[in-house]
């Protein structure tokens, strides 16, 4: 149902089923489509309350119909992720669309969220189906194994999946050397077994500094 029309445009073929997508990301469609704004990131009243309390912002719409709908957002690169019952953790600003049957929620991330100014929680996607996530430039998929933990700059982090543990450590980033850092920089360390999506262009954060 999900396919890439180009690296920056997602095409979703629908036969009466529904998808959830970032509000305002529809760029074109053929056939008959109906659009409905979803509250609380598609999780109803409970999700709306949870997201307001946690500071995690995500506005989704439901698209349902027959035909093909095309989605894009600020010319971001799009990456398709297939889920077979596992959970995907993704920054809400990097989520473009999911199958209507996938469940979305929030998960505590601790310091990483605070360092990005996105709150202390991140979005989770769980179930069987496809999700489309965005990155500023082509995303790089990095493997984490018990022998090889991975350290990521918070501004480059997009998403992760698998049996991974997160921790936070102080360190030095490139911005420190070019004079943009204003305090102590923090990095995310992943340990365990799984995959981490990173983007080659760092988003604007509070300089990763706390």
XYZ file of C-alpha atoms in Angstrom:
210
model
C 0.000 0.000 0.000
C 2.911 2.371 0.693
C 5.371 3.110 -2.100
C 7.797 5.892 -2.936
C 6.776 7.975 -5.941
C 10.178 9.616 -5.506
C 12.561 9.894 -2.579
C 10.502 12.858 -1.337
C 6.933 11.837 -2.201
C 4.979 8.973 -0.616
C 2.207 7.328 -2.647
C -0.460 5.337 -0.780
C -2.849 3.144 -2.774
C -6.158 2.721 -0.956
C -9.208 0.559 -1.591
C -11.511 1.816 1.132
C -8.959 1.541 3.932
C -7.421 4.384 5.920
C -4.029 5.829 6.750
C -2.893 8.330 9.373
C -0.658 11.108 8.102
C 0.892 14.346 9.312
C -1.698 17.089 9.146
C -1.298 19.147 5.974
C 1.082 16.708 4.259
C -1.283 15.716 1.417
C -0.030 17.183 -1.863
C -2.331 15.428 -4.384
C -4.761 12.536 -4.794
C -6.790 10.768 -7.428
C -10.084 9.002 -6.840
C -12.339 9.762 -3.866
C -10.795 10.661 -0.495
C -12.137 11.880 2.837
C -9.974 13.739 5.353
C -10.511 14.010 9.103
C -8.302 15.687 11.707
C -7.356 13.382 14.590
C -6.978 14.644 18.137
C -4.178 13.533 20.419
C -2.038 12.094 17.632
C -4.823 9.686 16.675
C -5.088 8.335 20.215
C -8.297 10.153 21.154
C -8.881 12.151 24.317
C -6.395 10.166 26.395
C -3.677 10.726 23.828
C -4.475 14.426 23.629
C -4.183 14.815 27.411
C -0.988 12.724 27.528
C 0.680 14.727 24.781
C -0.241 18.054 26.347
C 1.172 16.940 29.676
C 4.375 15.594 28.132
C 4.940 18.382 25.616
C 5.069 15.923 22.708
C 3.440 17.593 19.715
C 1.932 15.564 16.872
C -1.075 16.500 14.739
C -2.365 13.767 12.454
C -5.206 13.428 9.978
C -7.013 10.304 8.829
C -7.308 9.781 5.085
C -9.797 7.204 3.824
C -11.019 6.364 0.362
C -10.430 4.724 -3.002
C -7.516 5.796 -5.172
C -3.991 7.042 -4.611
C -3.005 9.779 -2.182
C 0.376 11.500 -2.293
C 2.136 12.898 0.787
C 5.232 15.065 1.275
C 6.558 17.564 3.800
C 9.089 20.334 3.128
C 10.937 18.201 0.543
C 12.142 15.847 3.284
C 13.531 12.454 2.322
C 11.085 9.614 3.036
C 11.979 6.201 4.429
C 9.599 3.217 4.587
C 9.658 0.989 7.664
C 7.831 -2.351 7.788
C 6.678 -3.488 11.221
C 5.896 -7.098 12.099
C 4.550 -6.614 15.603
C 7.572 -4.748 16.958
C 7.690 -1.149 18.182
C 9.241 1.810 16.384
C 10.342 4.895 18.336
C 10.379 8.072 16.227
C 10.559 11.811 16.806
C 7.072 13.203 16.150
C 8.481 15.812 13.743
C 9.941 12.957 11.645
C 6.703 10.955 11.289
C 4.905 11.334 7.941
C 2.322 8.507 7.783
C 1.328 5.099 9.143
C -1.093 2.348 8.229
C -4.442 3.028 9.863
C -4.158 -0.173 11.901
C -0.851 0.710 13.571
C -1.104 1.959 17.155
C 0.603 5.209 18.131
C 1.550 6.262 21.635
C 4.151 8.080 23.716
C 7.255 6.843 25.502
C 9.498 8.506 28.073
C 12.912 9.454 26.676
C 14.353 11.527 29.480
C 17.145 13.949 28.817
C 17.217 13.491 25.040
C 13.813 15.055 24.631
C 14.705 17.918 26.924
C 17.893 18.654 25.003
C 15.916 18.931 21.760
C 13.179 21.103 23.152
C 10.633 18.458 22.117
C 9.549 17.491 25.621
C 10.560 14.369 27.515
C 8.555 11.913 25.414
C 8.737 10.546 21.899
C 6.208 8.854 19.624
C 5.849 5.073 19.426
C 4.337 3.064 16.575
C 3.413 -0.568 17.086
C 1.694 -3.405 15.222
C 1.746 -4.935 11.769
C 2.018 -2.603 8.796
C 4.050 0.184 7.270
C 5.204 3.583 8.493
C 6.836 6.412 6.578
C 9.401 8.509 8.438
C 11.191 11.613 7.216
C 14.767 12.791 7.412
C 16.684 15.910 6.433
C 18.747 14.281 3.725
C 18.914 10.513 3.058
C 18.635 8.607 6.335
C 21.410 6.255 7.370
C 20.425 2.980 9.043
C 22.969 1.908 11.659
C 23.106 -1.495 13.357
C 23.638 -1.760 17.109
C 24.892 -5.051 18.555
C 25.962 -6.078 22.068
C 29.599 -5.837 20.933
C 29.174 -2.479 19.194
C 27.115 0.160 21.033
C 26.309 3.365 19.151
C 26.538 7.005 20.198
C 24.392 9.562 18.349
C 24.099 13.336 18.443
C 20.525 14.250 19.537
C 20.099 16.555 16.547
C 20.828 13.727 14.081
C 18.574 11.115 15.721
C 15.417 10.180 13.780
C 14.129 6.816 15.045
C 15.085 3.406 16.417
C 13.690 -0.097 16.761
C 14.710 -3.352 18.389
C 15.836 -4.321 21.870
C 17.809 -1.184 22.661
C 18.600 0.667 25.865
C 19.185 4.420 25.835
C 21.476 6.339 28.104
C 22.845 9.858 28.006
C 26.410 10.974 28.295
C 28.170 14.297 28.184
C 30.510 14.835 25.304
C 31.736 17.211 22.649
C 29.915 17.886 19.401
C 31.125 19.561 16.221
C 29.153 22.665 17.175
C 31.336 23.055 20.247
C 34.356 23.484 17.989
C 32.693 26.050 15.714
C 31.531 28.123 18.662
C 27.795 27.333 18.533
C 27.717 25.305 21.720
C 26.887 27.231 24.832
C 27.059 24.630 27.587
C 27.677 20.973 28.227
C 26.696 18.849 25.217
C 24.886 15.537 25.604
C 24.818 12.526 23.343
C 22.572 9.453 23.152
C 24.161 6.034 23.668
C 22.346 2.938 22.400
C 23.203 -0.535 23.684
C 21.666 -3.907 22.862
C 20.459 -5.255 19.519
C 18.572 -3.114 17.017
C 18.603 -0.394 14.386
C 18.968 3.377 14.636
C 17.984 5.861 11.911
C 20.067 9.036 11.743
C 19.955 11.977 9.367
C 23.002 13.669 7.826
C 21.787 17.155 8.741
C 21.262 18.034 12.388
C 17.944 19.640 13.271
C 17.962 22.820 15.305
C 18.043 21.897 18.978
C 18.873 23.797 22.101
C 22.386 23.009 20.841
C 22.095 19.642 22.539
C 23.094 21.681 25.562
C 21.481 21.619 28.992
